[in-house]
PDB file of C-alpha atoms in Angstrom:
ATOM      1  CA  UNK I   1     126.918  78.480  65.306  1.00  0.00           C
ATOM      2  CA  UNK I   2     124.230  81.744  65.426  1.00  0.00           C
ATOM      3  CA  UNK I   3     124.210  80.446  61.745  1.00  0.00           C
ATOM      4  CA  UNK I   4     123.491  77.307  62.478  1.00  0.00           C
ATOM      5  CA  UNK I   5     120.030  78.474  65.314  1.00  0.00           C
ATOM      6  CA  UNK I   6     118.935  80.758  62.312  1.00  0.00           C
ATOM      7  CA  UNK I   7     118.825  77.391  60.098  1.00  0.00           C
ATOM      8  CA  UNK I   8     117.122  75.129  62.647  1.00  0.00           C
ATOM      9  CA  UNK I   9     113.821  74.212  63.029  1.00  0.00           C
ATOM     10  CA  UNK I  10     112.932  76.140  66.449  1.00  0.00           C
ATOM     11  CA  UNK I  11     109.772  75.925  68.942  1.00  0.00           C
ATOM     12  CA  UNK I  12     108.673  78.615  71.947  1.00  0.00           C
ATOM     13  CA  UNK I  13     106.110  76.537  74.247  1.00  0.00           C
ATOM     14  CA  UNK I  14     103.035  78.622  74.752  1.00  0.00           C
ATOM     15  CA  UNK I  15     102.704  77.418  78.090  1.00  0.00           C
ATOM     16  CA  UNK I  16     105.844  79.141  78.921  1.00  0.00           C
ATOM     17  CA  UNK I  17     104.745  82.444  78.413  1.00  0.00           C
ATOM     18  CA  UNK I  18     107.531  82.847  76.369  1.00  0.00           C
ATOM     19  CA  UNK I  19     110.743  82.274  78.036  1.00  0.00           C
ATOM     20  CA  UNK I  20     111.111  78.598  76.677  1.00  0.00           C
ATOM     21  CA  UNK I  21     112.830  77.949  73.242  1.00  0.00           C
ATOM     22  CA  UNK I  22     113.715  74.390  72.109  1.00  0.00           C
ATOM     23  CA  UNK I  23     116.055  73.556  68.833  1.00  0.00           C
ATOM     24  CA  UNK I  24     116.324  70.651  65.786  1.00  0.00           C
ATOM     25  CA  UNK I  25     119.137  69.503  66.241  1.00  0.00           C
ATOM     26  CA  UNK I  26     119.650  66.550  64.104  1.00  0.00           C
ATOM     27  CA  UNK I  27     116.977  64.650  64.537  1.00  0.00           C
ATOM     28  CA  UNK I  28     115.796  66.014  68.527  1.00  0.00           C
ATOM     29  CA  UNK I  29     115.193  68.479  70.450  1.00  0.00           C
ATOM     30  CA  UNK I  30     116.807  70.258  72.509  1.00  0.00           C
ATOM     31  CA  UNK I  31     117.519  74.491  74.553  1.00  0.00           C
ATOM     32  CA  UNK I  32     119.287  76.902  72.450  1.00  0.00           C
ATOM     33  CA  UNK I  33     123.363  75.413  74.677  1.00  0.00           C
ATOM     34  CA  UNK I  34     122.505  71.915  73.003  1.00  0.00           C
ATOM     35  CA  UNK I  35     123.807  71.772  69.241  1.00  0.00           C
ATOM     36  CA  UNK I  36     127.669  73.355  70.975  1.00  0.00           C
ATOM     37  CA  UNK I  37     127.417  70.495  74.312  1.00  0.00           C
ATOM     38  CA  UNK I  38     126.661  68.074  71.937  1.00  0.00           C
ATOM     39  CA  UNK I  39     129.021  69.090  69.202  1.00  0.00           C
ATOM     40  CA  UNK I  40     132.150  68.925  72.740  1.00  0.00           C
ATOM     41  CA  UNK I  41     130.561  65.930  73.803  1.00  0.00           C
ATOM     42  CA  UNK I  42     131.374  64.299  70.526  1.00  0.00           C
ATOM     43  CA  UNK I  43     135.262  65.071  71.637  1.00  0.00           C
ATOM     44  CA  UNK I  44     135.215  62.936  74.469  1.00  0.00           C
ATOM     45  CA  UNK I  45     137.681  59.630  73.747  1.00  0.00           C
ATOM     46  CA  UNK I  46     135.697  56.683  75.389  1.00  0.00           C
ATOM     47  CA  UNK I  47     137.764  53.849  76.715  1.00  0.00           C
ATOM     48  CA  UNK I  48     136.291  49.835  77.059  1.00  0.00           C
ATOM     49  CA  UNK I  49     136.349  50.615  80.538  1.00  0.00           C
ATOM     50  CA  UNK I  50     133.670  52.635  80.666  1.00  0.00           C
ATOM     51  CA  UNK I  51     130.348  52.447  81.806  1.00  0.00           C
ATOM     52  CA  UNK I  52     127.863  55.289  80.378  1.00  0.00           C
ATOM     53  CA  UNK I  53     124.713  56.084  82.588  1.00  0.00           C
ATOM     54  CA  UNK I  54     121.711  57.037  79.471  1.00  0.00           C
ATOM     55  CA  UNK I  55     118.735  58.312  79.810  1.00  0.00           C
ATOM     56  CA  UNK I  56     115.740  61.186  79.008  1.00  0.00           C
ATOM     57  CA  UNK I  57     115.067  63.621  81.491  1.00  0.00           C
ATOM     58  CA  UNK I  58     113.029  62.286  84.358  1.00  0.00           C
ATOM     59  CA  UNK I  59     113.235  58.992  84.063  1.00  0.00           C
ATOM     60  CA  UNK I  60     114.233  57.929  86.533  1.00  0.00           C
ATOM     61  CA  UNK I  61     118.501  59.448  86.441  1.00  0.00           C
ATOM     62  CA  UNK I  62     119.428  60.756  89.777  1.00  0.00           C
ATOM     63  CA  UNK I  63     118.465  57.481  90.785  1.00  0.00           C
ATOM     64  CA  UNK I  64     120.368  55.916  88.330  1.00  0.00           C
ATOM     65  CA  UNK I  65     123.248  57.590  88.851  1.00  0.00           C
ATOM     66  CA  UNK I  66     122.953  57.430  92.777  1.00  0.00           C
ATOM     67  CA  UNK I  67     122.820  53.332  92.809  1.00  0.00           C
ATOM     68  CA  UNK I  68     125.019  52.586  90.203  1.00  0.00           C
ATOM     69  CA  UNK I  69     128.128  54.766  92.256  1.00  0.00           C
ATOM     70  CA  UNK I  70     127.055  53.118  95.825  1.00  0.00           C
ATOM     71  CA  UNK I  71     126.988  50.110  94.234  1.00  0.00           C
ATOM     72  CA  UNK I  72     130.289  50.872  92.860  1.00  0.00           C
ATOM     73  CA  UNK I  73     131.894  52.514  96.154  1.00  0.00           C
ATOM     74  CA  UNK I  74     130.576  50.711  98.236  1.00  0.00           C
ATOM     75  CA  UNK I  75     134.082  49.548  99.202  1.00  0.00           C
ATOM     76  CA  UNK I  76     135.465  52.732  99.665  1.00  0.00           C
ATOM     77  CA  UNK I  77     133.078  54.373 102.266  1.00  0.00           C
ATOM     78  CA  UNK I  78     130.729  53.604 104.442  1.00  0.00           C
ATOM     79  CA  UNK I  79     127.280  53.954 102.977  1.00  0.00           C
ATOM     80  CA  UNK I  80     126.110  54.037 106.236  1.00  0.00           C
ATOM     81  CA  UNK I  81     128.080  57.431 107.340  1.00  0.00           C
ATOM     82  CA  UNK I  82     130.667  58.271 105.192  1.00  0.00           C
ATOM     83  CA  UNK I  83     128.907  58.238 101.235  1.00  0.00           C
ATOM     84  CA  UNK I  84     129.529  61.224  99.467  1.00  0.00           C
ATOM     85  CA  UNK I  85     126.573  60.290  98.718  1.00  0.00           C
ATOM     86  CA  UNK I  86     125.157  61.910 101.978  1.00  0.00           C
ATOM     87  CA  UNK I  87     126.737  65.169 101.534  1.00  0.00           C
ATOM     88  CA  UNK I  88     127.288  65.544  97.506  1.00  0.00           C
ATOM     89  CA  UNK I  89     124.932  65.571  94.774  1.00  0.00           C
ATOM     90  CA  UNK I  90     124.555  62.380  92.488  1.00  0.00           C
ATOM     91  CA  UNK I  91     124.132  64.396  89.575  1.00  0.00           C
ATOM     92  CA  UNK I  92     128.768  65.492  90.783  1.00  0.00           C
ATOM     93  CA  UNK I  93     129.016  62.123  91.748  1.00  0.00           C
ATOM     94  CA  UNK I  94     128.502  61.231  88.326  1.00  0.00           C
ATOM     95  CA  UNK I  95     129.032  63.244  86.144  1.00  0.00           C
ATOM     96  CA  UNK I  96     126.864  64.395  82.418  1.00  0.00           C
ATOM     97  CA  UNK I  97     129.241  64.085  79.925  1.00  0.00           C
ATOM     98  CA  UNK I  98     127.775  67.047  77.711  1.00  0.00           C
ATOM     99  CA  UNK I  99     127.658  69.040  80.667  1.00  0.00           C
ATOM    100  CA  UNK I 100     131.549  68.958  82.205  1.00  0.00           C
ATOM    101  CA  UNK I 101     133.144  66.931  79.022  1.00  0.00           C
ATOM    102  CA  UNK I 102     136.011  70.052  80.077  1.00  0.00           C
ATOM    103  CA  UNK I 103     135.827  69.216  84.246  1.00  0.00           C
ATOM    104  CA  UNK I 104     136.427  65.003  83.154  1.00  0.00           C
ATOM    105  CA  UNK I 105     138.939  65.902  80.773  1.00  0.00           C
ATOM    106  CA  UNK I 106     140.833  67.705  83.715  1.00  0.00           C
ATOM    107  CA  UNK I 107     140.110  65.261  86.559  1.00  0.00           C
ATOM    108  CA  UNK I 108     139.426  61.602  85.466  1.00  0.00           C
ATOM    109  CA  UNK I 109     138.281  59.899  88.424  1.00  0.00           C
ATOM    110  CA  UNK I 110     138.912  56.541  89.678  1.00  0.00           C
ATOM    111  CA  UNK I 111     135.288  55.264  88.530  1.00  0.00           C
ATOM    112  CA  UNK I 112     134.513  54.381  84.842  1.00  0.00           C
ATOM    113  CA  UNK I 113     130.893  56.460  85.304  1.00  0.00           C
ATOM    114  CA  UNK I 114     129.073  59.431  83.023  1.00  0.00           C
ATOM    115  CA  UNK I 115     126.154  59.749  82.475  1.00  0.00           C
ATOM    116  CA  UNK I 116     123.966  61.389  79.815  1.00  0.00           C
ATOM    117  CA  UNK I 117     120.967  62.358  77.909  1.00  0.00           C
ATOM    118  CA  UNK I 118     122.344  62.519  74.156  1.00  0.00           C
ATOM    119  CA  UNK I 119     120.978  60.146  71.700  1.00  0.00           C
ATOM    120  CA  UNK I 120     122.011  57.180  70.938  1.00  0.00           C
ATOM    121  CA  UNK I 121     122.749  58.838  66.863  1.00  0.00           C
ATOM    122  CA  UNK I 122     124.508  62.364  69.264  1.00  0.00           C
ATOM    123  CA  UNK I 123     126.987  59.463  70.932  1.00  0.00           C
ATOM    124  CA  UNK I 124     130.883  60.176  70.803  1.00  0.00           C
ATOM    125  CA  UNK I 125     132.060  57.353  67.940  1.00  0.00           C
ATOM    126  CA  UNK I 126     134.153  56.056  70.978  1.00  0.00           C
ATOM    127  CA  UNK I 127     131.635  55.432  72.987  1.00  0.00           C
ATOM    128  CA  UNK I 128     131.235  52.727  70.496  1.00  0.00           C
ATOM    129  CA  UNK I 129     134.038  51.855  69.479  1.00  0.00           C
ATOM    130  CA  UNK I 130     135.795  51.105  72.492  1.00  0.00           C
ATOM    131  CA  UNK I 131     132.474  49.289  73.160  1.00  0.00           C
ATOM    132  CA  UNK I 132     132.335  49.751  76.426  1.00  0.00           C
ATOM    133  CA  UNK I 133     129.248  48.786  78.070  1.00  0.00           C
ATOM    134  CA  UNK I 134     125.300  51.812  78.291  1.00  0.00           C
ATOM    135  CA  UNK I 135     122.729  51.356  81.272  1.00  0.00           C
ATOM    136  CA  UNK I 136     119.772  52.871  79.935  1.00  0.00           C
ATOM    137  CA  UNK I 137     116.623  53.464  82.636  1.00  0.00           C
ATOM    138  CA  UNK I 138     113.517  54.782  80.963  1.00  0.00           C
ATOM    139  CA  UNK I 139     109.788  55.150  82.199  1.00  0.00           C
ATOM    140  CA  UNK I 140     106.267  55.031  81.628  1.00  0.00           C
ATOM    141  CA  UNK I 141     105.648  57.796  79.632  1.00  0.00           C
ATOM    142  CA  UNK I 142     102.332  59.624  80.871  1.00  0.00           C
ATOM    143  CA  UNK I 143     104.430  59.926  84.507  1.00  0.00           C
ATOM    144  CA  UNK I 144     107.522  61.631  82.890  1.00  0.00           C
ATOM    145  CA  UNK I 145     105.251  64.100  80.809  1.00  0.00           C
ATOM    146  CA  UNK I 146     103.647  64.931  84.530  1.00  0.00           C
ATOM    147  CA  UNK I 147     107.467  65.302  85.621  1.00  0.00           C
ATOM    148  CA  UNK I 148     109.106  67.238  82.733  1.00  0.00           C
ATOM    149  CA  UNK I 149     106.572  69.768  82.668  1.00  0.00           C
ATOM    150  CA  UNK I 150     106.749  70.124  86.429  1.00  0.00           C
ATOM    151  CA  UNK I 151     110.801  70.662  86.077  1.00  0.00           C
ATOM    152  CA  UNK I 152     110.699  73.471  83.057  1.00  0.00           C
ATOM    153  CA  UNK I 153     107.327  75.285  84.893  1.00  0.00           C
ATOM    154  CA  UNK I 154     109.912  75.614  88.063  1.00  0.00           C
ATOM    155  CA  UNK I 155     113.036  76.200  85.885  1.00  0.00           C
ATOM    156  CA  UNK I 156     111.149  79.731  84.342  1.00  0.00           C
ATOM    157  CA  UNK I 157     109.244  80.377  87.570  1.00  0.00           C
ATOM    158  CA  UNK I 158     105.422  79.658  86.592  1.00  0.00           C
ATOM    159  CA  UNK I 159     102.215  78.923  88.294  1.00  0.00           C
ATOM    160  CA  UNK I 160     100.566  75.920  87.651  1.00  0.00           C
ATOM    161  CA  UNK I 161      97.625  78.372  86.950  1.00  0.00           C
ATOM    162  CA  UNK I 162     100.409  80.094  84.697  1.00  0.00           C
ATOM    163  CA  UNK I 163     101.593  77.261  82.588  1.00  0.00           C
ATOM    164  CA  UNK I 164      97.974  75.173  80.922  1.00  0.00           C
ATOM    165  CA  UNK I 165      99.001  71.751  81.611  1.00  0.00           C
ATOM    166  CA  UNK I 166      97.270  71.255  78.550  1.00  0.00           C
ATOM    167  CA  UNK I 167      99.082  73.224  76.141  1.00  0.00           C
ATOM    168  CA  UNK I 168     102.347  71.390  77.313  1.00  0.00           C
ATOM    169  CA  UNK I 169     101.062  67.558  77.364  1.00  0.00           C
ATOM    170  CA  UNK I 170     100.273  68.983  73.100  1.00  0.00           C
ATOM    171  CA  UNK I 171     104.160  69.515  73.053  1.00  0.00           C
ATOM    172  CA  UNK I 172     105.134  66.823  74.567  1.00  0.00           C
ATOM    173  CA  UNK I 173     102.643  64.741  72.035  1.00  0.00           C
ATOM    174  CA  UNK I 174     104.743  66.778  69.451  1.00  0.00           C
ATOM    175  CA  UNK I 175     107.771  65.177  70.370  1.00  0.00           C
ATOM    176  CA  UNK I 176     108.701  68.742  71.292  1.00  0.00           C
ATOM    177  CA  UNK I 177     111.046  68.174  75.090  1.00  0.00           C
ATOM    178  CA  UNK I 178     114.496  68.166  76.457  1.00  0.00           C
ATOM    179  CA  UNK I 179     116.005  65.159  74.148  1.00  0.00           C
ATOM    180  CA  UNK I 180     113.154  64.521  72.578  1.00  0.00           C
ATOM    181  CA  UNK I 181     110.987  62.955  71.443  1.00  0.00           C
ATOM    182  CA  UNK I 182     110.897  61.158  74.136  1.00  0.00           C
ATOM    183  CA  UNK I 183     109.617  57.557  72.385  1.00  0.00           C
ATOM    184  CA  UNK I 184     112.635  58.175  69.210  1.00  0.00           C
ATOM    185  CA  UNK I 185     114.928  58.668  72.034  1.00  0.00           C
ATOM    186  CA  UNK I 186     114.665  55.186  73.687  1.00  0.00           C
ATOM    187  CA  UNK I 187     114.217  53.733  70.268  1.00  0.00           C
ATOM    188  CA  UNK I 188     117.982  54.059  69.367  1.00  0.00           C
ATOM    189  CA  UNK I 189     119.364  53.306  72.303  1.00  0.00           C
ATOM    190  CA  UNK I 190     116.745  49.760  72.378  1.00  0.00           C
ATOM    191  CA  UNK I 191     117.967  49.028  67.976  1.00  0.00           C
ATOM    192  CA  UNK I 192     121.131  49.480  69.814  1.00  0.00           C
ATOM    193  CA  UNK I 193     120.646  46.892  71.972  1.00  0.00           C
ATOM    194  CA  UNK I 194     119.242  44.540  69.266  1.00  0.00           C
ATOM    195  CA  UNK I 195     122.828  44.128  67.756  1.00  0.00           C
ATOM    196  CA  UNK I 196     125.188  44.357  71.552  1.00  0.00           C
ATOM    197  CA  UNK I 197     122.480  42.812  73.915  1.00  0.00           C
ATOM    198  CA  UNK I 198     126.029  42.247  75.955  1.00  0.00           C
ATOM    199  CA  UNK I 199     126.849  45.978  76.368  1.00  0.00           C
ATOM    200  CA  UNK I 200     123.566  46.899  77.044  1.00  0.00           C
ATOM    201  CA  UNK I 201     121.398  47.159  80.260  1.00  0.00           C
ATOM    202  CA  UNK I 202     117.745  47.957  79.826  1.00  0.00           C
ATOM    203  CA  UNK I 203     115.731  48.806  83.404  1.00  0.00           C
ATOM    204  CA  UNK I 204     112.276  50.213  84.195  1.00  0.00           C
ATOM    205  CA  UNK I 205     112.154  52.574  86.575  1.00  0.00           C
ATOM    206  CA  UNK I 206     108.417  50.937  87.820  1.00  0.00           C
ATOM    207  CA  UNK I 207     110.999  47.035  87.735  1.00  0.00           C
ATOM    208  CA  UNK I 208     113.258  48.779  89.958  1.00  0.00           C
ATOM    209  CA  UNK I 209     110.469  49.918  92.137  1.00  0.00           C
ATOM    210  CA  UNK I 210     108.484  47.015  92.520  1.00  0.00           C
ATOM    211  CA  UNK I 211     111.543  44.890  92.511  1.00  0.00           C
ATOM    212  CA  UNK I 212     114.490  47.051  94.045  1.00  0.00           C
ATOM    213  CA  UNK I 213     116.600  44.092  95.205  1.00  0.00           C
ATOM    214  CA  UNK I 214     116.606  42.455  92.259  1.00  0.00           C
ATOM    215  CA  UNK I 215     117.497  45.218  89.820  1.00  0.00           C
ATOM    216  CA  UNK I 216     119.763  46.282  91.408  1.00  0.00           C
ATOM    217  CA  UNK I 217     121.799  43.067  91.696  1.00  0.00           C
ATOM    218  CA  UNK I 218     121.048  43.111  87.864  1.00  0.00           C
ATOM    219  CA  UNK I 219     122.901  46.349  88.219  1.00  0.00           C
ATOM    220  CA  UNK I 220     125.480  45.639  90.123  1.00  0.00           C
ATOM    221  CA  UNK I 221     126.259  42.284  87.846  1.00  0.00           C
ATOM    222  CA  UNK I 222     126.141  44.557  84.664  1.00  0.00           C
ATOM    223  CA  UNK I 223     128.518  46.940  86.920  1.00  0.00           C
ATOM    224  CA  UNK I 224     131.333  44.032  86.953  1.00  0.00           C
ATOM    225  CA  UNK I 225     130.834  44.038  90.686  1.00  0.00           C
ATOM    226  CA  UNK I 226     127.816  41.584  91.148  1.00  0.00           C
ATOM    227  CA  UNK I 227     126.474  41.217  95.277  1.00  0.00           C
ATOM    228  CA  UNK I 228     128.344  38.567  97.037  1.00  0.00           C
ATOM    229  CA  UNK I 229     126.347  36.767  99.502  1.00  0.00           C
ATOM    230  CA  UNK I 230     127.789  37.393 102.482  1.00  0.00           C
ATOM    231  CA  UNK I 231     127.835  41.240 101.466  1.00  0.00           C
ATOM    232  CA  UNK I 232     123.926  40.532 101.051  1.00  0.00           C
ATOM    233  CA  UNK I 233     123.517  38.308 104.341  1.00  0.00           C
ATOM    234  CA  UNK I 234     125.454  41.545 105.934  1.00  0.00           C
ATOM    235  CA  UNK I 235     122.831  43.962 104.571  1.00  0.00           C
ATOM    236  CA  UNK I 236     124.553  45.522 101.873  1.00  0.00           C
ATOM    237  CA  UNK I 237     122.491  45.519  99.455  1.00  0.00           C
ATOM    238  CA  UNK I 238     119.601  46.805 101.470  1.00  0.00           C
ATOM    239  CA  UNK I 239     121.593  49.409 103.278  1.00  0.00           C
ATOM    240  CA  UNK I 240     122.118  49.993  99.777  1.00  0.00           C
ATOM    241  CA  UNK I 241     119.148  50.406  98.451  1.00  0.00           C
ATOM    242  CA  UNK I 242     117.876  52.359 101.556  1.00  0.00           C
ATOM    243  CA  UNK I 243     120.337  55.323 101.167  1.00  0.00           C
ATOM    244  CA  UNK I 244     119.694  55.593  97.481  1.00  0.00           C
ATOM    245  CA  UNK I 245     115.587  55.843  98.405  1.00  0.00           C
ATOM    246  CA  UNK I 246     113.569  58.530  97.943  1.00  0.00           C
ATOM    247  CA  UNK I 247     113.082  59.214 100.770  1.00  0.00           C
ATOM    248  CA  UNK I 248     116.195  59.390 102.465  1.00  0.00           C
ATOM    249  CA  UNK I 249     118.699  60.742  99.657  1.00  0.00           C
ATOM    250  CA  UNK I 250     115.025  63.929  98.978  1.00  0.00           C
ATOM    251  CA  UNK I 251     115.435  64.278 102.599  1.00  0.00           C
ATOM    252  CA  UNK I 252     119.368  65.126 103.289  1.00  0.00           C
ATOM    253  CA  UNK I 253     120.276  69.217 104.028  1.00  0.00           C
ATOM    254  CA  UNK I 254     121.886  68.664 100.209  1.00  0.00           C
ATOM    255  CA  UNK I 255     119.756  67.917  98.438  1.00  0.00           C
ATOM    256  CA  UNK I 256     117.012  70.539  99.588  1.00  0.00           C
ATOM    257  CA  UNK I 257     119.428  73.050  99.146  1.00  0.00           C
ATOM    258  CA  UNK I 258     122.008  74.692  96.915  1.00  0.00           C
ATOM    259  CA  UNK I 259     122.228  74.902  92.997  1.00  0.00           C
ATOM    260  CA  UNK I 260     123.432  72.648  90.667  1.00  0.00           C
ATOM    261  CA  UNK I 261     125.554  74.106  87.170  1.00  0.00           C
ATOM    262  CA  UNK I 262     124.525  72.564  83.965  1.00  0.00           C
ATOM    263  CA  UNK I 263     127.190  74.600  82.550  1.00  0.00           C
ATOM    264  CA  UNK I 264     128.622  78.456  83.202  1.00  0.00           C
ATOM    265  CA  UNK I 265     125.298  80.040  83.229  1.00  0.00           C
ATOM    266  CA  UNK I 266     122.554  77.965  83.857  1.00  0.00           C
ATOM    267  CA  UNK I 267     121.469  76.318  87.451  1.00  0.00           C
ATOM    268  CA  UNK I 268     118.940  73.654  88.400  1.00  0.00           C
ATOM    269  CA  UNK I 269     118.139  74.396  92.507  1.00  0.00           C
ATOM    270  CA  UNK I 270     118.912  70.986  93.635  1.00  0.00           C
ATOM    271  CA  UNK I 271     115.109  70.106  95.666  1.00  0.00           C
ATOM    272  CA  UNK I 272     113.968  70.580  92.061  1.00  0.00           C
ATOM    273  CA  UNK I 273     115.268  66.911  91.730  1.00  0.00           C
ATOM    274  CA  UNK I 274     113.374  65.828  93.839  1.00  0.00           C
ATOM    275  CA  UNK I 275     109.270  65.944  92.862  1.00  0.00           C
ATOM    276  CA  UNK I 276     107.658  63.210  93.846  1.00  0.00           C
ATOM    277  CA  UNK I 277     108.771  59.885  92.399  1.00  0.00           C
ATOM    278  CA  UNK I 278     105.611  58.501  92.110  1.00  0.00           C
ATOM    279  CA  UNK I 279     103.784  55.738  89.514  1.00  0.00           C
ATOM    280  CA  UNK I 280     100.548  56.947  88.220  1.00  0.00           C
ATOM    281  CA  UNK I 281     100.877  60.606  89.763  1.00  0.00           C
ATOM    282  CA  UNK I 282      99.400  61.488  85.914  1.00  0.00           C
ATOM    283  CA  UNK I 283      96.425  60.300  87.028  1.00  0.00           C
ATOM    284  CA  UNK I 284      95.939  63.446  89.199  1.00  0.00           C
ATOM    285  CA  UNK I 285      97.145  65.894  84.981  1.00  0.00           C
ATOM    286  CA  UNK I 286      95.063  63.258  82.602  1.00  0.00           C
ATOM    287  CA  UNK I 287      91.591  63.324  81.621  1.00  0.00           C
ATOM    288  CA  UNK I 288      90.221  60.092  79.931  1.00  0.00           C
ATOM    289  CA  UNK I 289      90.788  62.127  76.558  1.00  0.00           C
ATOM    290  CA  UNK I 290      94.405  62.622  76.893  1.00  0.00           C
ATOM    291  CA  UNK I 291      95.420  59.736  78.262  1.00  0.00           C
ATOM    292  CA  UNK I 292      93.234  57.757  74.914  1.00  0.00           C
ATOM    293  CA  UNK I 293      95.780  60.024  72.382  1.00  0.00           C
ATOM    294  CA  UNK I 294      99.322  58.864  74.454  1.00  0.00           C
ATOM    295  CA  UNK I 295      98.127  55.178  74.957  1.00  0.00           C
ATOM    296  CA  UNK I 296      97.755  54.950  70.252  1.00  0.00           C
ATOM    297  CA  UNK I 297     100.137  57.292  69.966  1.00  0.00           C
ATOM    298  CA  UNK I 298     102.993  54.446  72.391  1.00  0.00           C
ATOM    299  CA  UNK I 299     101.236  51.369  70.904  1.00  0.00           C
ATOM    300  CA  UNK I 300     101.757  53.051  67.318  1.00  0.00           C
ATOM    301  CA  UNK I 301     105.800  54.370  67.742  1.00  0.00           C
ATOM    302  CA  UNK I 302     106.702  51.032  70.114  1.00  0.00           C
ATOM    303  CA  UNK I 303     105.321  48.224  68.286  1.00  0.00           C
ATOM    304  CA  UNK I 304     107.304  44.994  67.818  1.00  0.00           C
ATOM    305  CA  UNK I 305     109.867  46.284  71.076  1.00  0.00           C
ATOM    306  CA  UNK I 306     108.502  44.341  73.973  1.00  0.00           C
ATOM    307  CA  UNK I 307     108.645  48.004  76.281  1.00  0.00           C
ATOM    308  CA  UNK I 308     106.320  49.429  78.178  1.00  0.00           C
ATOM    309  CA  UNK I 309     105.644  52.834  77.948  1.00  0.00           C
ATOM    310  CA  UNK I 310     102.464  53.011  79.852  1.00  0.00           C
TER     311      UNK I 310
END
């Protein structure tokens, strides 16, 4: 692995004061341990019953995990009082394939849910061969950029004053971000979904916020456990939406404290997964010139897909 790092492109964020260096492997950027994690994750033997929750970072991953977990466990737990989501970080309820492969292999879950930030081209071959289901969530690129900026800034312990947003913007527009370029990550999954539409569900973060009920029902149907008329009348759908809402999850003690172990070395404070969850926060950061530049970039990259990222 040391030899590999010497041969691949690398880039250190100027705005991170040298604390964040990224490497480009198989067409995508990430931190130093990413190639090793990718190679290990590719050994996973997927089953046809598996459901993979896929996303780029900061696009609604935590929310999608919570909703999917709550939907699939609704008969097992009373979500008002006994759901594991009340005491456990969503990332520990639905494990990342690339972060916890050993745990996944050692302790197979009754739930078929797994998550990953891996690009489609880096997924285990068994995922494609098994024809398992894939849910993909995406989000307005401007809000993704702002959320990503704050996440990395907090990880490297820098203030807003010490981490110029303008420099972070330029890096992101060059595609240099975790699992980036962001547009390439989306495009790979989108192209795959065109070939196997019955195995993919694309969810847009903003649509999920705008009409949670309709989108959560669609998600439940895709996961293979639609809500019955009786459940809807009994408020089960509404209870799940409320439990998994940002206000609910962000105010739980477990999500205010504690550290998520992404691997044996690095940890992320739980609170960093719950910043604002607001649409349009980018307007507090972007200049007119920035908006014009990124809109042009997205128009160029996403042309013909019908996906709206701005």
